[in-house]
Coordinates of C-alpha atoms in Angstrom, one line a residue:
X1 CA 147.9 96.3 99.9
X2 CA 145.0 94.4 98.4
X3 CA 143.5 93.9 101.8
X4 CA 143.7 97.7 102.5
X5 CA 142.0 98.4 99.2
X6 CA 139.2 96.0 100.0
X7 CA 138.6 97.5 103.4
X8 CA 138.6 101.1 102.0
X9 CA 136.2 100.0 99.3
X10 CA 133.8 98.6 101.8
X11 CA 133.0 102.2 103.0
X12 CA 131.4 102.7 99.6
X13 CA 128.9 99.9 99.9
X14 CA 125.2 100.7 100.2
X15 CA 124.0 101.1 103.8
X16 CA 121.3 98.4 103.4
X17 CA 124.1 95.8 102.8
X18 CA 126.2 96.8 105.8
X19 CA 123.8 95.2 108.3
X20 CA 124.3 98.3 110.5
X21 CA 128.0 97.5 110.8
X22 CA 127.5 93.9 111.6
X23 CA 128.2 90.9 109.4
X24 CA 125.1 89.6 107.5
X25 CA 123.8 86.8 109.7
X26 CA 120.6 85.0 110.4
X27 CA 119.9 85.3 114.2
X28 CA 116.4 84.0 114.9
X29 CA 113.6 81.8 113.5
X30 CA 109.8 82.1 114.2
X31 CA 106.8 80.1 113.1
X32 CA 103.1 80.5 112.4
X33 CA 100.9 78.1 114.3
X34 CA 99.8 75.0 112.3
X35 CA 101.7 76.2 109.2
X36 CA 104.7 74.1 108.2
X37 CA 105.3 76.1 105.1
X38 CA 105.9 79.5 106.6
X39 CA 109.3 80.5 108.1
X40 CA 110.1 83.9 109.5
X41 CA 113.9 84.4 109.9
X42 CA 115.4 87.4 111.6
X43 CA 118.7 88.7 110.2
X44 CA 121.1 91.5 110.9
X45 CA 119.6 93.3 107.8
X46 CA 115.9 92.8 108.2
X47 CA 113.3 90.0 108.2
X48 CA 113.3 87.0 105.7
X49 CA 109.9 85.4 104.9
X50 CA 109.2 82.1 103.2
X51 CA 105.9 80.5 102.5
X52 CA 107.2 77.4 100.7
X53 CA 109.0 75.7 103.5
X54 CA 112.2 77.6 102.9
X55 CA 112.7 77.0 99.2
X56 CA 112.4 80.7 98.5
X57 CA 112.8 83.7 100.8
X58 CA 111.7 87.4 100.4
X59 CA 113.2 90.3 102.3
X60 CA 111.5 93.0 104.5
X61 CA 113.8 95.9 105.3
X62 CA 114.4 97.3 108.8
X63 CA 112.9 100.6 107.8
X64 CA 109.6 99.1 107.1
X65 CA 109.6 97.3 110.4
X66 CA 110.4 100.5 112.2
X67 CA 113.8 100.0 113.7
X68 CA 117.5 100.5 112.8
X69 CA 121.0 100.2 114.2
X70 CA 122.0 97.0 115.9
X71 CA 118.6 96.2 117.4
X72 CA 117.2 92.7 117.0
X73 CA 113.4 92.5 117.2
X74 CA 111.5 89.7 118.8
X75 CA 108.8 88.4 116.5
X76 CA 105.5 86.5 116.9
X77 CA 103.1 85.3 114.3
X78 CA 99.4 84.8 114.9
X79 CA 97.4 81.9 113.4
X80 CA 95.9 84.3 110.9
X81 CA 99.3 85.5 109.8
X82 CA 99.3 88.8 111.7
X83 CA 103.0 89.7 112.3
X84 CA 104.1 91.3 115.5
X85 CA 107.6 92.8 116.2
X86 CA 109.1 94.5 119.2
X87 CA 110.9 97.8 118.9
X88 CA 112.2 100.5 121.1
X89 CA 109.2 102.6 120.2
X90 CA 106.4 100.1 120.7
X91 CA 104.9 97.0 119.2
X92 CA 104.8 97.0 115.4
X93 CA 102.0 95.1 113.7
X94 CA 101.5 94.0 110.1
X95 CA 98.1 92.6 108.9
X96 CA 99.0 92.4 105.3
X97 CA 101.9 89.9 105.4
X98 CA 104.7 92.3 106.1
X99 CA 104.1 95.0 103.5
X100 CA 103.1 97.7 106.0
X101 CA 103.3 98.1 109.7
X102 CA 101.5 100.2 112.3
X103 CA 102.3 100.8 116.0
X104 CA 99.9 99.2 118.3
X105 CA 97.8 101.6 120.5
X106 CA 99.3 104.7 118.8
X107 CA 95.9 106.2 118.6
X108 CA 95.6 106.4 122.4
X109 CA 96.7 109.6 124.3
X110 CA 100.0 109.5 126.1
X111 CA 99.6 108.0 129.5
X112 CA 96.3 106.3 128.7
X113 CA 95.7 102.9 130.2
X114 CA 97.0 100.2 127.9
X115 CA 99.1 102.5 125.7
X116 CA 102.4 100.8 124.7
X117 CA 103.2 103.1 121.8
X118 CA 106.6 104.8 122.1
X119 CA 107.6 102.5 124.9
X120 CA 110.3 99.9 124.5
X121 CA 108.5 96.6 124.2
X122 CA 111.1 94.0 124.8
X123 CA 109.1 90.8 125.5
X124 CA 106.4 89.2 123.3
X125 CA 104.5 85.9 123.0
X126 CA 101.2 84.7 121.6
X127 CA 99.4 82.1 123.6
X128 CA 97.8 78.9 122.2
X129 CA 94.4 80.6 122.1
X130 CA 95.6 83.7 120.4
X131 CA 96.1 86.2 123.2
X132 CA 99.0 88.5 122.6
X133 CA 101.2 89.2 125.6
X134 CA 103.9 91.9 125.8
X135 CA 106.1 93.4 128.5
X136 CA 108.0 96.7 128.5
X137 CA 111.6 97.6 129.4
X138 CA 111.5 101.4 129.2
X139 CA 112.7 104.1 131.6
X140 CA 109.1 104.7 132.7
X141 CA 107.2 102.3 135.0
X142 CA 107.1 99.0 133.1
X143 CA 104.3 96.5 132.9
X144 CA 103.0 93.2 131.5
X145 CA 100.0 93.5 129.3
X146 CA 97.7 91.2 127.3
X147 CA 95.5 91.7 124.2
X148 CA 92.5 89.5 123.5
X149 CA 91.6 91.3 120.2
X150 CA 94.6 90.5 118.1
X151 CA 96.8 93.3 119.3
X152 CA 94.4 96.2 118.9
X153 CA 94.0 97.0 122.6
X154 CA 96.0 95.9 125.7
X155 CA 95.2 95.5 129.3
X156 CA 97.6 95.5 132.2
X157 CA 98.0 92.2 134.0
X158 CA 99.0 93.8 137.3
X159 CA 102.8 93.8 137.0
X160 CA 103.4 97.6 136.9
X161 CA 106.9 98.3 138.3
X162 CA 108.9 101.5 138.6
X163 CA 112.2 99.6 139.0
X164 CA 112.0 96.5 136.9
X165 CA 112.7 96.1 133.2
X166 CA 110.9 93.1 131.8
X167 CA 113.1 91.2 129.4
X168 CA 111.5 87.9 128.7
X169 CA 108.0 86.4 128.5
X170 CA 106.6 83.0 127.6
X171 CA 103.1 81.5 127.5
X172 CA 102.7 77.7 128.0
X173 CA 101.5 76.0 124.9
X174 CA 99.3 73.6 126.9
X175 CA 97.7 76.2 129.1
X176 CA 97.0 79.8 127.9
X177 CA 96.6 81.0 131.5
X178 CA 100.1 79.8 132.6
X179 CA 102.6 82.5 131.9
X180 CA 106.2 83.3 132.9
X181 CA 107.9 86.7 132.9
X182 CA 111.4 87.7 133.8
X183 CA 113.2 91.0 134.3
X184 CA 115.9 92.6 136.3
X185 CA 116.1 95.4 138.8
X186 CA 119.1 97.8 138.8
X187 CA 118.0 100.1 141.6
X188 CA 119.3 97.6 144.2
X189 CA 122.8 96.9 145.3
X190 CA 123.6 94.4 143.9
X191 CA 121.2 94.4 140.9
X192 CA 118.8 91.5 141.0
X193 CA 117.1 89.2 138.5
X194 CA 113.4 88.3 139.0
X195 CA 111.1 85.7 137.6
X196 CA 107.3 85.5 138.1
X197 CA 104.6 83.1 137.0
X198 CA 100.8 83.1 136.9
X199 CA 98.5 80.2 136.5
X200 CA 95.3 82.3 136.1
X201 CA 96.2 84.7 133.2
X202 CA 97.6 87.4 135.4
X203 CA 95.0 87.7 138.2
X204 CA 97.8 86.8 140.6
X205 CA 101.5 86.3 140.3
X206 CA 104.1 84.2 142.2
X207 CA 107.7 85.2 142.5
X208 CA 110.4 82.5 142.0
X209 CA 113.2 82.4 144.5
X210 CA 115.9 81.7 141.9
X211 CA 117.9 80.1 144.7
X212 CA 121.2 78.7 143.5
X213 CA 121.1 80.5 140.2
X214 CA 124.3 82.2 139.3
X215 CA 124.2 85.6 137.5
X216 CA 126.4 87.9 135.5
X217 CA 127.2 91.4 136.7
X218 CA 124.0 92.5 134.9
X219 CA 121.6 89.8 136.2
X220 CA 119.4 88.8 133.2
X221 CA 117.5 85.5 132.9
X222 CA 115.4 84.6 129.9
X223 CA 112.7 82.0 129.6
X224 CA 114.2 79.6 127.1
X225 CA 111.6 76.9 126.8
X226 CA 108.4 75.5 128.3
X227 CA 107.4 71.9 127.9
X228 CA 104.5 71.5 125.4
X229 CA 102.5 69.2 127.6
X230 CA 103.5 70.2 131.2
X231 CA 103.7 74.0 131.9
X232 CA 105.6 73.4 135.1
X233 CA 108.6 72.1 133.2
X234 CA 110.7 75.0 132.0
X235 CA 114.2 76.1 131.2
X236 CA 115.8 79.5 131.9
X237 CA 119.1 80.9 130.7
X238 CA 121.2 83.1 133.0
X239 CA 122.8 85.4 130.4
X240 CA 126.6 85.8 130.6
X241 CA 126.8 83.9 133.9
X242 CA 129.7 81.7 132.6
X243 CA 132.2 84.3 131.4
X244 CA 131.5 84.7 127.7
X245 CA 128.9 81.9 127.9
X246 CA 125.6 81.2 129.7
X247 CA 124.2 78.8 132.3
X248 CA 121.0 76.8 131.6
X249 CA 118.7 75.9 134.5
X250 CA 115.8 73.4 134.6
X251 CA 112.7 73.5 136.8
X252 CA 110.1 70.7 137.1
X253 CA 107.9 72.5 139.6
X254 CA 106.9 75.7 137.9
X255 CA 109.9 77.7 138.9
X256 CA 109.9 77.0 142.6
X257 CA 113.3 75.4 142.3
X258 CA 115.9 75.3 139.6
X259 CA 118.9 73.0 138.9
X260 CA 121.8 73.9 136.6
X261 CA 122.0 71.4 133.7
X262 CA 124.5 73.1 131.3
X263 CA 127.2 75.7 131.2
X264 CA 128.4 76.9 127.8
X265 CA 131.6 78.8 126.8
X266 CA 129.6 80.9 124.3
X267 CA 126.0 82.3 124.3
X268 CA 123.1 79.9 124.1
X269 CA 121.1 80.7 121.0
X270 CA 118.3 78.2 121.2
X271 CA 116.6 75.6 123.5
X272 CA 114.1 73.1 122.0
X273 CA 112.2 70.5 123.9
X274 CA 111.5 67.7 121.3
X275 CA 109.6 65.4 123.5
X276 CA 109.5 64.2 127.1
X277 CA 113.1 62.9 127.0
X278 CA 114.8 64.9 124.3
X279 CA 116.1 68.4 124.7
X280 CA 118.4 70.3 122.3
X281 CA 120.5 73.3 123.1
X282 CA 122.4 75.4 120.5
X283 CA 125.3 77.7 121.2
X284 CA 128.6 78.8 119.7
X285 CA 130.1 75.6 121.1
X286 CA 127.8 73.5 118.9
X287 CA 124.5 71.7 119.5
X288 CA 124.1 69.4 122.5
X289 CA 121.4 66.8 123.2
X290 CA 119.8 65.4 126.3
X291 CA 118.2 62.0 126.2
X292 CA 117.1 62.0 129.8
X293 CA 114.7 64.9 129.9
X294 CA 117.3 67.6 130.3
X295 CA 119.2 66.2 133.2
X296 CA 122.4 65.7 131.3
X297 CA 123.7 66.7 127.9
X298 CA 126.1 65.3 125.3
X299 CA 127.2 66.4 121.8
X300 CA 124.6 66.2 119.1
X301 CA 126.8 67.8 116.4
X302 CA 129.7 70.3 116.4
X303 CA 128.6 71.9 113.1
X304 CA 127.0 74.0 112.2
X305 CA 127.3 76.3 115.2
X306 CA 123.9 77.7 115.2
X307 CA 122.9 81.3 115.7
X308 CA 119.3 80.2 116.3
X309 CA 117.4 77.0 116.8
X310 CA 113.6 76.4 116.6
X311 CA 111.1 73.6 116.2
X312 CA 108.6 73.9 113.3
X313 CA 105.0 72.8 113.9
X314 CA 105.7 69.4 112.3
X315 CA 108.6 68.8 114.7
X316 CA 111.5 69.3 112.3
X317 CA 114.3 71.7 113.4
X318 CA 115.2 74.9 111.7
X319 CA 118.5 76.6 112.5
X320 CA 120.5 79.7 111.6
X321 CA 124.0 78.8 110.2
X322 CA 126.8 80.7 108.5
X323 CA 125.9 81.7 105.0
X324 CA 129.6 81.5 104.0
X325 CA 132.5 79.6 105.4
X326 CA 132.3 77.0 107.0
X327 CA 128.6 76.1 106.7
X328 CA 127.4 77.7 103.5
X329 CA 123.7 77.7 104.6
X330 CA 122.0 80.7 106.1
X331 CA 118.9 78.7 107.0
X332 CA 119.2 75.0 107.7
X333 CA 116.9 72.1 108.4
X334 CA 117.3 68.9 110.4
X335 CA 115.2 66.0 111.7
X336 CA 117.3 65.3 114.8
X337 CA 120.2 67.9 114.9
X338 CA 122.7 65.2 114.0
X339 CA 122.8 66.2 110.3
X340 CA 121.8 69.5 108.7
X341 CA 120.6 70.3 105.2
X342 CA 120.7 73.7 103.5
X343 CA 117.4 75.4 102.9
X344 CA 118.6 78.9 101.9
X345 CA 121.7 81.1 101.2
X346 CA 121.6 84.8 100.6
X347 CA 122.5 84.4 96.9
X348 CA 119.2 82.6 96.5
X349 CA 116.9 85.5 97.5
X350 CA 113.7 85.6 95.5
X351 CA 113.6 89.3 95.9
X352 CA 112.0 91.8 98.3
X353 CA 108.5 91.2 99.6
X354 CA 106.1 91.9 96.7
X355 CA 103.9 94.7 97.9
X356 CA 101.6 97.3 96.3
X357 CA 102.7 100.9 95.7
X358 CA 102.1 103.1 98.7
X359 CA 103.4 100.6 101.2
X360 CA 106.8 100.9 102.8
X361 CA 107.5 97.3 101.6
X362 CA 107.2 98.6 98.1
X363 CA 108.3 102.2 98.2
X364 CA 111.3 101.8 100.6
X365 CA 112.4 98.1 100.7
X366 CA 111.7 97.3 97.0
X367 CA 112.3 100.5 95.1
X368 CA 115.0 102.1 97.2
X369 CA 117.0 99.5 99.1
X370 CA 116.7 96.2 97.3
X371 CA 118.9 97.0 94.3
X372 CA 121.9 97.6 96.5
X373 CA 121.3 94.5 98.6
X374 CA 120.8 92.4 95.5
X375 CA 124.1 93.7 94.1
X376 CA 126.1 93.0 97.2
X377 CA 124.8 89.5 97.6
X378 CA 125.1 88.8 93.8
X379 CA 121.5 87.4 94.0
X380 CA 120.7 84.9 91.3
X381 CA 117.5 83.5 92.6
X382 CA 116.0 80.5 94.4
X383 CA 117.3 77.0 93.5
X384 CA 114.0 75.2 93.6
X385 CA 110.5 75.7 92.4
X386 CA 108.9 79.0 91.6
X387 CA 109.3 81.9 94.0
X388 CA 106.2 82.4 96.0
X389 CA 105.0 86.0 96.1
X390 CA 103.6 87.1 99.4
X391 CA 100.7 89.6 99.0
X392 CA 101.3 89.8 95.3
X393 CA 100.8 92.4 92.6
X394 CA 100.7 91.8 88.8
X395 CA 104.0 92.2 87.1
X396 CA 106.2 91.5 90.1
X397 CA 109.7 90.5 89.3
X398 CA 110.6 86.9 90.0
X399 CA 114.2 85.9 90.1
X400 CA 115.2 83.1 87.7
X401 CA 115.3 79.6 89.0
X402 CA 118.6 77.7 88.6
X403 CA 118.2 74.5 86.6
X404 CA 119.3 71.2 88.1
X405 CA 119.5 72.5 91.7
X406 CA 117.4 71.0 94.6
X407 CA 116.1 73.0 97.4
X408 CA 118.7 71.7 99.8
X409 CA 121.6 71.8 97.4
X410 CA 124.7 73.1 99.1
X411 CA 126.7 74.1 96.0
X412 CA 127.5 77.5 94.6
X413 CA 130.1 78.3 97.3
X414 CA 132.2 80.8 95.4
X415 CA 132.3 84.4 96.6
X416 CA 129.8 86.6 94.7
X417 CA 131.2 89.8 93.4
X418 CA 133.8 92.3 94.5
X419 CA 131.4 94.2 96.7
X420 CA 130.6 91.1 98.7
X421 CA 134.3 90.1 99.0
X422 CA 135.0 93.6 100.2
X423 CA 132.2 93.4 102.8
X424 CA 133.3 90.0 104.1
X425 CA 136.9 91.2 104.3
X426 CA 136.1 94.2 106.4
X427 CA 134.0 91.9 108.7
X428 CA 136.8 89.4 109.1
X429 CA 139.3 92.0 109.9
X430 CA 137.0 93.6 112.5
X431 CA 135.9 90.5 114.3
X432 CA 139.4 89.1 115.0
X433 CA 138.4 85.5 115.3
X434 CA 135.0 86.0 117.0
X435 CA 132.8 83.1 116.0
X436 CA 129.6 83.9 114.0
X437 CA 127.0 83.6 116.8
X438 CA 125.9 87.1 117.9
X439 CA 125.2 88.1 121.4
X440 CA 121.5 88.0 121.0
X441 CA 119.3 86.9 123.9
X442 CA 116.2 85.8 122.1
X443 CA 115.8 82.0 122.2
X444 CA 113.7 79.9 119.9
X445 CA 111.0 77.8 121.6

């Protein structure tokens, strides 16, 4: 009877804490170039931002970002801190640290060249020299576009297609003109996956044959990683091509040929090229490591089973782990993936992003939604240092700092509050043994 009571009580929880019917998870990590202090972590209930290397995090609600339901945006951060997020209704841009967002090109008339407002932007990357690349996956003809003015205007790069939905895009870190884009075509029988590359910034494109690549019924490939020094070395993931898991393929010739190097029983959630010989892959199976340049893989660690994996500018690893049992760390750090340290748990939130009145970050996230989220997580504040306010205003509330706790302390493992226990109970009953890694297809690079 107590289980039934808990489940019924969960219906009464504030909507902000329900994570749109999904468990509260971290699902992606993104970085600002040349900034080892800033972390941007995607979750099932909004965006988490830290500017002190993960010691304290502040929350940006989904409503401010301009999406809802079970959508998971893809993020990119420019060198000047401009924040970009994909949505079903265009590319959202924040130039004030996340307090307010606008939709890129919304000022243009419908149908105008370069207008991506109100289109599903599903692929995003920023090149090493600052160009913003996007690709669309809408019901109208889709295209790959580039901005050279920080996302103010966009110009087509010659990949307009009435039948393809572009799902993944990546720019080589060593060559801003070397770009890969992947999509799928459903107007054929059977549907087909397609991968293209350009070495001249989109003046011309070359289609990859994808010979020998196995696909799921819906053939989707994503560009998982490009080598930082050689743009012809890349990895792609064939989504769902191994039952409930994925298949990882490696190319050393710019996509002319691919070789399968790994098949996982659960979805791949991150691929990181550490150096010329070391490649790490995270999935629901655990993290595996290659010491021979990605030719073969062996276990790195079985825990935590990461929902994301990314490499910070200084080379250290950041991962998304389970906030509760068994990992007790929503955001984790490692030097080599063999051992992980906690950076952050949800109970340690510093609060919502500190924003001035009149912004959605203040009026919606802070004033309306944060009290419910704080109550459900039983927030007590960061465990190290003083919480860093992002664009700050005088008089902002700073959660108390716990005495005697280090930034990577993994204590405080008891459930926080009846509301949180209710929430977790409902989740556990609903998932029926499904492991924590969500079926998200954005891979950290």
